[in-house]
Structures are given as C-alpha cells and as structure tokens.
C-alpha cells in the first residue's frame, strides 16, 4: 500500500491550530505510515504547538491585513508574494495527496497554490460566519466541512458538509473524572466551581469583570478557576486565595471541565464546540473585537436554542450579577442548558472530516 501525504495549514490562534492537530491525529490513526506536514505563519503560536504535538512544520512570512494603515499593511503584498512562492515550492517538493486548511493567514497562500497545482483541497470552517480567506478559497475547494447550518450564502452549496468542529478527544473525555478533577485543582467538593475561560491569550474585559465581581462571588460562596491568559497573569495572580485560583493556561482541560459546575467563556468556535460536547451550563461573553463579530454569532446560535446564556460586553455591568445569581440558584435551568447544548454538539466531527479527505484520495 502506498504512503499517503497530507499537508495541513491553520494557525494564528488555538482555534485554528487545535482542529488541524485533531485532524492530523485522526489521519495518523487511519494511515499510520502517512507523511504529514504542517504549514503555518512563521512567528505565530503554531510554530511551537505543532512540534509539541509531534509534527513537522514550515513557516511562511505572512500576516493579516490590519484594519488601519500600518507599515505591516505596506509590506502585505511582498509578504503575500513571498508566501505564495514558498507555498508553491513546498507543494512541489512534498507532493501531497490532499491539502487541508483550517483557517488563519497561512492557509490562504498554501491552498491557493494547491488549487492551481490541481491538488484536492478541503476547507474546515469553524465559525458560523466565515472569514475572508475561506470565502475566497471556497470557489476552488473540493469539500467544505462546516460546524453550523445555513452557510450556503457564503459557500457553494454542493460542497458543504455539516461535520462539526474537530475537538481533541482527550479534552472531552470527562466521564467519571469529576473527583479526579476536584483533587487535581484542590477544590472543595461541597462548593460550586466556576470556570472562567478567556482563550489562550486571555480576555481583558472578562478579567476586569471577574476582578470587579470577586466580592460578589465570595458572597455566593463559590470557588473560581480563573484562566486569565498569559498576557494578564502578572496583573491578576495577586488574587490567588483559598477560593480563587488564577492560572495563565490550563493543561488538563479534561479535568477542569469535569470539575466545573458553571463556565464563563469567550465564544471562539473551538470553545463553543468543546463546551457543547462537555455539556456544562455556560455564560458566553463574546469578544466584539473579532472579524465580522463572529463570536457573537457563534454564541447566538447556541443561545437561540436555549443551550447557553449570552451576555454582550456592553451589558455586563447591568446584567451579569442578576443573570449569574439566577443561574446558580436554579438547578433546573442548569440541567436544561446542559441538556440542550449537548443536543447541539457534533462529537464525531474529526472522523467525519477525515472521511471526506479519504474520498478525495481514492
């Protein structure tokens, strides 16, 4: 049997990198001797995360367009040309059977070059509102794997497959791990545990909210696991105490999900997919500063089906305390949110996406 070759590209944030790694792991389990190469942006976090996951990666000199006039924007055409040429060279040398893009700057030039070389391409779109790169690439892609319904207005209808977002298996296997999670994080099993997630880098507005509400949380008699992000750890670590644990990053997401009773989170696509699968009651506070406000749209698609609570940043001062105290006091409401968001989850996404990739190599 011949050795299959795959290139995966995605990066800039964990939301693009982890789905690509999940797909690579599933490909590797189907084809143990497959050759897998990643392509990323040379100064972004994928250059560390991908080798940690055991895969080789090549970096392109690429960055996104800023929304204002900057030196980086003036350099954009040069970076783009350099990335297109390097992508062509990588594809020529590696000769992949299929190229898979999960979003982020590097996937643009790479998939563009794969398309022009006649190599099948698959796009995995995590959001309910696609970014510009994937919209442009979709015209030539062979398959577009999506996590939300009603994306026909952005993509060619006959290429869309509803698969859900790839989520790392170790992260969602939380059955029977609650006691282990409580022990791992030194939690009091008699108190409710609130998990706060701001994404891998952290979320300033959520951190400010938690800081302001520390006395309110103390009055509610809950304990906090507060992932404030590495950008903010210096600033917030002073709040570490018996009932408040401040962390830059959480390695054991399976244990933290198992131990949590309620989650307060940003609404990046990966987080939304993970939280639906683990089925915890969630309050989403979407970031308003992302392209096309897609976090609000992601959160809305779950909140509309009564699977989560959505509070916009500009409503926090007025609505947060009453929303939280209603939820913590109401077990039925917690169970209802859990049940509904689990129904929206698509837990076998990675396998479904790999099935589409296999169709293209046959």
Coordinates of N, CA and C in Angstrom, one line a residue, residues 106-331:
X106 N -1.9 31.6 7.0 CA -1.0 30.8 6.2 C -1.8 29.9 5.3
X107 N -3.0 29.6 5.6 CA -3.8 28.6 4.8 C -4.2 29.2 3.5
X108 N -4.2 30.6 3.4 CA -4.6 31.3 2.1 C -3.7 30.9 1.0
X109 N -2.4 31.4 1.1 CA -1.5 31.1 0.0 C -1.3 29.6 -0.3
X110 N -1.2 28.8 0.8 CA -1.0 27.4 0.6 C -2.1 26.7 -0.2
X111 N -3.4 27.0 0.2 CA -4.5 26.3 -0.5 C -4.6 26.9 -2.0
X112 N -4.3 28.2 -2.1 CA -4.3 28.8 -3.4 C -3.4 28.1 -4.4
X113 N -2.2 27.8 -3.9 CA -1.2 27.1 -4.7 C -1.5 25.7 -4.9
X114 N -2.1 25.0 -3.9 CA -2.6 23.6 -4.1 C -3.7 23.6 -5.2
X115 N -4.6 24.5 -5.2 CA -5.7 24.6 -6.2 C -5.1 24.7 -7.6
X116 N -4.1 25.6 -7.7 CA -3.6 25.9 -9.0 C -2.7 24.7 -9.5
X117 N -2.2 23.9 -8.6 CA -1.5 22.7 -9.0 C -2.4 21.5 -9.2
X118 N -3.7 21.7 -9.0 CA -4.6 20.6 -9.3 C -4.7 19.6 -8.1
X119 N -4.2 20.0 -7.0 CA -4.3 19.0 -5.8 C -5.6 19.3 -5.0
X120 N -6.3 18.2 -4.7 CA -7.6 18.4 -4.0 C -7.4 19.2 -2.6
X121 N -8.3 20.0 -2.3 CA -8.2 20.8 -1.1 C -9.6 20.7 -0.3
X122 N -9.4 20.7 1.0 CA -10.5 20.6 2.0 C -10.4 21.8 2.9
X123 N -11.5 22.6 3.1 CA -11.5 23.7 4.0 C -12.4 23.2 5.2
X124 N -11.8 23.5 6.4 CA -12.6 23.3 7.6 C -13.0 24.7 8.2
X125 N -14.2 25.0 8.2 CA -14.6 26.4 8.6 C -15.3 26.2 10.0
X126 N -14.6 26.8 11.1 CA -15.1 26.6 12.4 C -16.3 27.5 12.8
X127 N -16.4 28.7 12.2 CA -17.3 29.7 12.6 C -18.6 29.7 11.9
X128 N -19.6 30.4 12.6 CA -20.9 30.5 11.9 C -20.9 31.6 10.9
X129 N -19.7 32.4 10.9 CA -19.6 33.5 9.9 C -18.2 33.4 9.4
X130 N -18.0 32.9 8.2 CA -16.6 32.6 7.7 C -15.8 33.9 7.5
X131 N -14.5 33.8 7.6 CA -13.6 34.8 7.3 C -13.3 35.0 5.8
X132 N -12.7 36.1 5.5 CA -12.5 36.4 4.0 C -11.6 35.3 3.3
X133 N -10.6 34.8 4.0 CA -9.7 33.8 3.3 C -10.5 32.6 2.9
X134 N -11.3 32.0 3.8 CA -12.1 30.8 3.4 C -13.1 31.1 2.3
X135 N -13.7 32.3 2.4 CA -14.7 32.7 1.3 C -14.0 32.6 -0.1
X136 N -12.8 33.2 -0.1 CA -12.1 33.2 -1.4 C -11.7 31.8 -1.9
X137 N -11.2 31.0 -0.9 CA -10.7 29.7 -1.3 C -11.9 28.7 -1.6
X138 N -13.1 29.0 -1.1 CA -14.2 28.0 -1.3 C -14.5 27.8 -2.7
X139 N -14.3 28.7 -3.6 CA -14.7 28.5 -5.0 C -14.0 27.3 -5.7
X140 N -12.7 27.1 -5.2 CA -11.9 26.1 -5.8 C -11.9 24.8 -5.0
X141 N -12.3 24.9 -3.7 CA -12.1 23.8 -2.8 C -13.0 22.6 -3.2
X142 N -12.5 21.4 -2.9 CA -13.3 20.2 -3.3 C -14.4 19.9 -2.2
X143 N -14.1 20.2 -0.9 CA -15.1 20.0 0.1 C -14.9 21.0 1.2
X144 N -16.0 21.5 1.8 CA -16.0 22.5 2.8 C -16.8 21.9 4.0
X145 N -16.0 21.6 5.1 CA -16.6 21.0 6.3 C -16.9 22.1 7.3
X146 N -18.2 22.2 7.7 CA -18.6 23.3 8.5 C -19.2 22.8 9.8
X147 N -19.3 23.7 10.8 CA -19.8 23.4 12.1 C -21.2 23.9 12.3
X148 N -21.7 24.8 11.4 CA -23.0 25.4 11.6 C -23.8 25.3 10.4
X149 N -25.2 25.4 10.6 CA -26.1 25.3 9.4 C -26.1 26.7 8.7
X150 N -26.8 26.7 7.6 CA -27.1 27.9 6.8 C -25.8 28.7 6.4
X151 N -24.8 28.0 5.9 CA -23.7 28.7 5.3 C -23.7 28.8 3.8
X152 N -24.9 28.4 3.2 CA -25.0 28.5 1.7 C -24.8 29.9 1.2
X153 N -25.0 30.9 2.0 CA -24.9 32.2 1.5 C -23.4 32.6 1.3
X154 N -22.5 31.8 1.9 CA -21.1 32.2 1.8 C -20.3 31.2 0.9
X155 N -20.8 29.9 0.9 CA -20.1 28.9 0.2 C -21.0 28.2 -0.9
X156 N -20.3 27.6 -1.9 CA -21.1 26.8 -2.9 C -21.8 25.7 -2.2
X157 N -23.1 25.6 -2.3 CA -24.0 24.7 -1.6 C -23.6 23.2 -1.7
X158 N -23.2 22.8 -3.0 CA -22.9 21.4 -3.2 C -21.6 20.9 -2.6
X159 N -20.8 21.9 -2.1 CA -19.5 21.4 -1.5 C -19.6 21.4 0.1
X160 N -20.7 21.9 0.7 CA -20.8 22.0 2.1 C -21.2 20.7 2.8
X161 N -20.4 20.3 3.8 CA -20.7 19.1 4.6 C -20.8 19.5 6.0
X162 N -21.9 19.3 6.7 CA -22.0 19.6 8.1 C -21.4 18.6 9.0
X163 N -20.2 18.9 9.6 CA -19.5 17.9 10.3 C -19.3 18.2 11.8
X164 N -19.4 19.5 12.1 CA -19.0 20.0 13.4 C -17.5 20.3 13.5
X165 N -17.0 20.9 14.6 CA -15.6 21.2 14.7 C -14.8 20.1 15.3
X166 N -13.6 19.8 14.8 CA -12.8 18.8 15.4 C -12.3 19.2 16.8
X167 N -12.5 18.4 17.7 CA -12.1 18.7 19.1 C -11.2 17.5 19.6
X168 N -10.1 17.9 20.3 CA -9.2 16.9 20.8 C -9.9 15.9 21.7
X169 N -9.8 14.6 21.4 CA -10.5 13.6 22.2 C -10.2 13.6 23.7
X170 N -8.9 13.8 24.0 CA -8.5 13.7 25.4 C -9.2 14.8 26.2
X171 N -9.6 15.8 25.5 CA -10.1 17.0 26.2 C -11.6 16.9 26.6
X172 N -12.3 16.0 25.8 CA -13.7 15.9 26.0 C -14.1 14.6 26.7
X173 N -13.1 13.8 27.0 CA -13.4 12.5 27.7 C -13.4 12.8 29.2
X174 N -14.6 13.3 29.7 CA -14.6 13.7 31.1 C -15.5 12.8 32.0
X175 N -16.1 11.8 31.4 CA -17.0 10.9 32.1 C -16.2 10.3 33.3
X176 N -16.8 10.4 34.5 CA -16.1 9.7 35.7 C -14.9 10.4 36.2
X177 N -14.6 11.6 35.7 CA -13.3 12.3 36.1 C -13.6 13.4 37.2
X178 N -14.8 13.5 37.6 CA -15.1 14.7 38.5 C -14.2 14.7 39.8
X179 N -14.2 13.6 40.5 CA -13.4 13.5 41.7 C -12.0 13.8 41.5
X180 N -11.5 13.2 40.4 CA -10.0 13.4 40.0 C -9.8 14.9 39.7
X181 N -10.7 15.5 39.0 CA -10.6 17.0 38.7 C -10.6 17.8 39.9
X182 N -11.5 17.5 40.9 CA -11.5 18.3 42.1 C -10.3 18.1 42.9
X183 N -9.7 16.9 42.9 CA -8.4 16.7 43.6 C -7.3 17.4 43.0
X184 N -7.2 17.3 41.6 CA -6.2 17.9 40.9 C -6.1 19.4 41.1
X185 N -7.2 20.0 41.2 CA -7.2 21.5 41.4 C -7.5 21.9 42.9
X186 N -7.4 20.9 43.8 CA -7.6 21.2 45.2 C -8.9 21.9 45.5
X187 N -10.0 21.4 45.0 CA -11.3 22.1 45.2 C -12.0 21.5 46.4
X188 N -12.9 22.3 46.9 CA -13.8 21.9 48.0 C -15.0 21.2 47.3
X189 N -15.2 19.9 47.4 CA -16.3 19.2 46.7 C -17.7 19.7 47.2
X190 N -17.8 20.5 48.3 CA -19.1 20.9 48.7 C -19.4 22.3 48.2
X191 N -18.5 22.9 47.4 CA -18.8 24.2 46.9 C -19.0 24.1 45.3
X192 N -19.8 25.0 44.8 CA -19.9 25.0 43.3 C -18.6 25.6 42.7
X193 N -18.2 25.1 41.6 CA -16.9 25.6 41.0 C -17.3 26.3 39.7
X194 N -16.7 27.5 39.6 CA -17.0 28.4 38.4 C -15.7 28.4 37.6
X195 N -15.7 28.0 36.3 CA -14.6 28.0 35.5 C -14.6 29.3 34.5
X196 N -13.6 30.1 34.5 CA -13.6 31.3 33.7 C -12.5 31.1 32.6
X197 N -13.0 31.2 31.3 CA -12.0 30.9 30.2 C -12.0 32.2 29.3
X198 N -10.8 32.7 29.1 CA -10.7 33.9 28.2 C -10.0 33.6 26.9
X199 N -9.8 32.3 26.6 CA -9.0 31.9 25.4 C -7.5 31.9 25.7
X200 N -6.7 31.3 24.8 CA -5.3 31.1 25.2 C -4.5 32.3 25.6
X201 N -4.8 33.4 25.0 CA -4.1 34.7 25.3 C -4.7 35.4 26.5
X202 N -6.0 35.2 26.7 CA -6.7 35.9 27.8 C -7.7 36.9 27.2
X203 N -8.6 37.4 28.0 CA -9.6 38.4 27.5 C -9.7 39.5 28.6
X204 N -9.2 40.7 28.2 CA -9.1 41.8 29.1 C -10.5 42.1 29.8
X205 N -11.5 42.1 29.0 CA -12.8 42.5 29.5 C -13.4 41.5 30.5
X206 N -13.2 40.2 30.2 CA -13.6 39.2 31.2 C -12.8 39.3 32.5
X207 N -11.5 39.5 32.4 CA -10.7 39.6 33.6 C -11.1 40.8 34.4
X208 N -11.4 41.9 33.8 CA -11.9 43.1 34.5 C -13.2 42.8 35.2
X209 N -14.1 42.1 34.6 CA -15.3 41.7 35.2 C -15.1 40.9 36.4
X210 N -14.3 39.8 36.3 CA -14.1 38.9 37.4 C -13.4 39.7 38.6
X211 N -12.5 40.5 38.3 CA -11.8 41.3 39.3 C -12.9 42.1 40.1
X212 N -13.7 42.8 39.3 CA -14.8 43.7 39.9 C -15.8 42.9 40.8
X213 N -16.0 41.6 40.4 CA -17.1 40.8 41.0 C -16.5 39.8 42.1
X214 N -15.3 40.0 42.4 CA -14.7 39.0 43.4 C -15.5 38.9 44.7
X215 N -15.9 40.1 45.2 CA -16.7 40.1 46.5 C -18.1 39.5 46.3
X216 N -18.7 39.7 45.1 CA -20.0 39.1 44.7 C -19.9 37.6 44.7
X217 N -18.8 37.1 44.1 CA -18.6 35.6 44.0 C -18.4 35.1 45.5
X218 N -17.7 35.8 46.3 CA -17.4 35.3 47.7 C -18.8 35.3 48.4
X219 N -19.6 36.2 48.2 CA -21.0 36.2 48.8 C -21.8 35.0 48.3
X220 N -21.6 34.6 47.1 CA -22.3 33.5 46.5 C -21.8 32.1 47.0
X221 N -20.6 32.2 47.7 CA -20.0 31.0 48.3 C -19.6 30.0 47.2
X222 N -19.0 30.5 46.1 CA -18.5 29.6 45.1 C -16.9 29.7 45.0
X223 N -16.3 28.7 44.3 CA -14.9 28.8 44.1 C -14.6 29.0 42.7
X224 N -13.5 29.7 42.4 CA -13.2 30.1 41.0 C -11.9 29.5 40.5
X225 N -12.0 28.9 39.3 CA -10.8 28.6 38.5 C -10.7 29.6 37.4
X226 N -9.8 30.5 37.4 CA -9.8 31.7 36.6 C -8.6 31.6 35.6
X227 N -8.9 31.2 34.4 CA -7.8 31.2 33.4 C -7.7 32.6 32.8
X228 N -6.8 33.4 33.2 CA -6.8 34.8 32.8 C -6.0 35.0 31.5
X229 N -5.2 34.0 31.1 CA -4.4 34.2 29.9 C -3.0 34.7 30.2
X230 N -2.0 34.3 29.4 CA -0.6 34.6 29.7 C -0.3 36.1 29.6
X231 N -1.1 36.8 28.9 CA -0.9 38.3 28.8 C -1.2 39.0 30.1
X232 N -2.1 38.4 30.9 CA -2.6 39.1 32.0 C -2.2 38.5 33.4
X233 N -1.4 37.4 33.3 CA -1.1 36.6 34.5 C -0.4 37.5 35.6
X234 N 0.6 38.2 35.2 CA 1.3 39.1 36.1 C 0.4 40.0 36.9
X235 N -0.6 40.6 36.1 CA -1.5 41.6 36.7 C -2.5 41.0 37.7
X236 N -2.9 39.7 37.5 CA -4.0 39.2 38.3 C -3.6 38.1 39.3
X237 N -2.4 37.6 39.2 CA -2.0 36.5 40.1 C -2.1 36.9 41.6
X238 N -2.1 38.2 41.9 CA -2.3 38.6 43.3 C -3.6 38.2 43.9
X239 N -4.6 37.8 43.1 CA -5.9 37.4 43.6 C -5.9 36.0 44.0
X240 N -4.9 35.2 43.9 CA -4.8 33.8 44.3 C -5.2 33.7 45.8
X241 N -6.1 32.8 46.1 CA -6.5 32.6 47.5 C -7.2 31.3 47.6
X242 N -7.7 31.0 48.8 CA -8.3 29.7 49.0 C -9.4 29.3 48.0
X243 N -10.2 30.4 47.7 CA -11.4 30.1 46.8 C -11.2 30.7 45.4
X244 N -10.0 31.2 45.1 CA -9.7 31.8 43.7 C -8.4 31.3 43.3
X245 N -8.4 30.5 42.2 CA -7.1 30.1 41.6 C -6.9 30.8 40.2
X246 N -5.9 31.6 40.1 CA -5.6 32.3 38.9 C -4.5 31.6 38.1
X247 N -4.8 31.3 36.8 CA -3.9 30.5 36.0 C -3.7 31.2 34.7
X248 N -2.5 31.1 34.1 CA -2.2 31.7 32.8 C -2.8 30.8 31.8
X249 N -2.6 29.5 31.9 CA -3.0 28.5 30.9 C -3.4 27.2 31.7
X250 N -4.3 26.4 31.1 CA -4.7 25.2 31.8 C -4.3 24.0 30.9
X251 N -3.4 23.1 31.4 CA -3.0 22.0 30.6 C -4.1 20.9 30.5
X252 N -4.6 20.6 31.7 CA -5.6 19.4 31.8 C -7.0 19.9 31.6
X253 N -7.4 20.2 30.4 CA -8.8 20.7 30.2 C -9.8 19.7 30.5
X254 N -9.5 18.4 30.3 CA -10.5 17.4 30.6 C -10.9 17.4 32.1
X255 N -9.8 17.6 33.0 CA -10.1 17.6 34.4 C -10.8 18.9 34.8
X256 N -10.5 20.0 34.2 CA -11.1 21.3 34.6 C -12.6 21.3 34.2
X257 N -12.8 20.7 33.0 CA -14.2 20.6 32.5 C -15.0 19.7 33.5
X258 N -14.4 18.6 33.9 CA -15.1 17.6 34.7 C -15.4 18.2 36.1
X259 N -14.5 19.1 36.6 CA -14.7 19.7 37.9 C -15.7 20.9 37.9
X260 N -15.9 21.5 36.8 CA -16.6 22.8 36.7 C -18.1 22.5 36.8
X261 N -18.8 23.4 37.5 CA -20.3 23.4 37.5 C -20.9 24.4 36.6
X262 N -20.3 25.6 36.4 CA -20.7 26.6 35.5 C -19.5 27.2 34.8
X263 N -19.6 27.5 33.6 CA -18.5 28.1 32.8 C -18.8 29.5 32.3
X264 N -17.9 30.4 32.4 CA -18.0 31.7 31.9 C -16.9 31.8 30.8
X265 N -17.3 32.0 29.5 CA -16.3 31.9 28.5 C -16.5 32.9 27.3
X266 N -15.4 33.1 26.6 CA -15.5 33.7 25.3 C -16.2 32.8 24.4
X267 N -16.4 33.2 23.1 CA -17.2 32.3 22.2 C -16.5 32.0 20.9
X268 N -15.2 31.8 21.0 CA -14.4 31.3 19.9 C -15.0 30.0 19.4
X269 N -14.9 29.7 18.1 CA -15.5 28.5 17.6 C -15.1 27.2 18.3
X270 N -13.9 27.0 18.6 CA -13.4 25.8 19.3 C -14.0 25.7 20.7
X271 N -14.0 26.8 21.4 CA -14.6 26.8 22.8 C -16.0 26.4 22.8
X272 N -16.8 27.0 21.8 CA -18.2 26.7 21.7 C -18.4 25.2 21.5
X273 N -17.7 24.7 20.5 CA -17.8 23.2 20.2 C -17.5 22.4 21.4
X274 N -16.4 22.7 22.1 CA -15.9 21.9 23.2 C -17.0 21.9 24.3
X275 N -17.5 23.2 24.6 CA -18.4 23.3 25.7 C -19.7 22.6 25.4
X276 N -20.1 22.6 24.2 CA -21.4 21.9 23.8 C -21.2 20.4 24.1
X277 N -20.0 19.9 23.7 CA -19.8 18.4 23.9 C -19.7 18.1 25.4
X278 N -19.0 18.9 26.2 CA -18.9 18.5 27.6 C -20.2 18.9 28.3
X279 N -21.1 19.7 27.7 CA -22.4 19.9 28.2 C -22.5 20.6 29.6
X280 N -21.7 21.6 29.8 CA -21.8 22.4 31.1 C -22.7 23.6 30.9
X281 N -23.4 24.1 31.9 CA -24.1 25.4 31.7 C -23.1 26.5 31.5
X282 N -23.3 27.3 30.4 CA -22.3 28.3 30.1 C -22.9 29.7 30.0
X283 N -22.2 30.7 30.4 CA -22.5 32.1 30.1 C -21.4 32.5 29.1
X284 N -21.8 32.8 27.9 CA -20.9 33.3 26.9 C -20.8 34.8 26.9
X285 N -19.6 35.3 26.9 CA -19.3 36.8 26.8 C -18.5 36.9 25.5
X286 N -19.1 37.1 24.4 CA -18.3 37.1 23.1 C -17.4 38.3 23.0
X287 N -16.3 38.1 22.3 CA -15.4 39.3 22.1 C -16.0 40.1 20.9
X288 N -16.2 41.4 21.1 CA -16.7 42.2 20.0 C -15.6 42.6 19.0
X289 N -14.3 42.3 19.3 CA -13.3 42.8 18.5 C -12.7 41.8 17.5
X290 N -13.5 40.9 17.1 CA -13.0 39.9 16.1 C -13.8 40.1 14.7
X291 N -13.2 39.6 13.7 CA -13.7 39.9 12.3 C -15.2 39.5 12.2
X292 N -15.9 40.4 11.7 CA -17.4 40.1 11.4 C -18.2 39.8 12.7
X293 N -17.6 40.1 13.9 CA -18.3 39.8 15.1 C -18.7 38.3 15.2
X294 N -17.8 37.4 14.7 CA -18.3 36.0 14.6 C -18.5 35.4 16.0
X295 N -17.8 35.9 17.0 CA -18.0 35.2 18.3 C -19.5 35.4 18.8
X296 N -20.0 36.6 18.6 CA -21.4 36.8 19.0 C -22.3 35.9 18.2
X297 N -22.0 35.7 16.9 CA -22.9 34.8 16.1 C -22.7 33.4 16.5
X298 N -21.5 32.9 16.9 CA -21.3 31.6 17.4 C -22.2 31.4 18.7
X299 N -22.1 32.3 19.6 CA -22.8 32.2 20.9 C -24.3 32.2 20.7
X300 N -24.7 33.1 19.8 CA -26.1 33.3 19.5 C -26.7 32.0 19.0
X301 N -26.0 31.2 18.1 CA -26.5 30.0 17.5 C -26.8 29.0 18.6
X302 N -26.1 29.0 19.8 CA -26.4 28.1 20.9 C -27.5 28.7 21.8
X303 N -27.3 30.0 22.1 CA -28.3 30.6 23.0 C -29.7 30.6 22.4
X304 N -29.8 30.8 21.1 CA -31.2 30.8 20.4 C -31.9 29.4 20.6
X305 N -31.1 28.4 20.8 CA -31.7 27.1 21.1 C -31.7 26.7 22.6
X306 N -31.6 27.8 23.4 CA -31.6 27.6 24.8 C -30.6 26.6 25.3
X307 N -29.4 26.7 24.7 CA -28.3 25.9 25.2 C -27.2 26.6 25.9
X308 N -27.3 27.9 26.0 CA -26.4 28.7 26.8 C -27.0 30.1 27.0
X309 N -26.3 30.9 27.9 CA -26.7 32.3 28.1 C -25.7 33.2 27.5
X310 N -26.2 34.2 26.8 CA -25.3 35.2 26.1 C -25.4 36.5 26.8
X311 N -24.3 37.1 27.2 CA -24.3 38.5 27.7 C -23.3 39.2 26.9
X312 N -23.7 40.3 26.2 CA -22.7 41.1 25.5 C -21.9 41.9 26.4
X313 N -20.7 42.3 26.0 CA -19.8 43.1 26.9 C -20.4 44.3 27.4
X314 N -21.2 45.0 26.5 CA -21.8 46.3 27.0 C -23.0 46.1 27.9
X315 N -23.4 44.9 28.1 CA -24.5 44.6 29.1 C -24.0 44.1 30.4
X316 N -22.7 43.8 30.5 CA -22.2 43.2 31.7 C -22.5 43.9 33.0
X317 N -22.3 45.2 33.1 CA -22.5 45.9 34.3 C -23.9 45.8 34.8
X318 N -24.8 45.9 33.8 CA -26.2 45.9 34.2 C -26.7 44.5 34.5
X319 N -26.3 43.5 33.7 CA -26.9 42.2 33.7 C -26.2 41.0 34.4
X320 N -24.9 41.2 34.6 CA -24.1 40.0 35.0 C -24.6 39.4 36.3
X321 N -24.6 40.3 37.4 CA -24.9 39.7 38.7 C -26.3 39.0 38.8
X322 N -27.3 39.7 38.2 CA -28.6 39.1 38.3 C -28.7 37.8 37.5
X323 N -28.0 37.8 36.3 CA -28.0 36.5 35.5 C -27.3 35.4 36.2
X324 N -26.2 35.7 36.8 CA -25.4 34.7 37.5 C -26.1 34.1 38.7
X325 N -26.7 35.0 39.5 CA -27.3 34.5 40.8 C -28.6 33.7 40.4
X326 N -29.3 34.1 39.4 CA -30.5 33.3 38.9 C -30.0 31.9 38.5
X327 N -28.9 31.8 37.8 CA -28.5 30.5 37.3 C -28.0 29.6 38.4
X328 N -27.2 30.2 39.3 CA -26.5 29.4 40.3 C -27.6 28.8 41.3
X329 N -28.7 29.6 41.4 CA -29.7 29.1 42.4 C -30.7 28.2 41.7
X330 N -30.7 28.0 40.4 CA -31.7 27.3 39.7 C -31.1 26.0 39.0
X331 N -31.2 24.9 39.7 CA -30.7 23.6 39.2 C -31.4 23.2 37.9

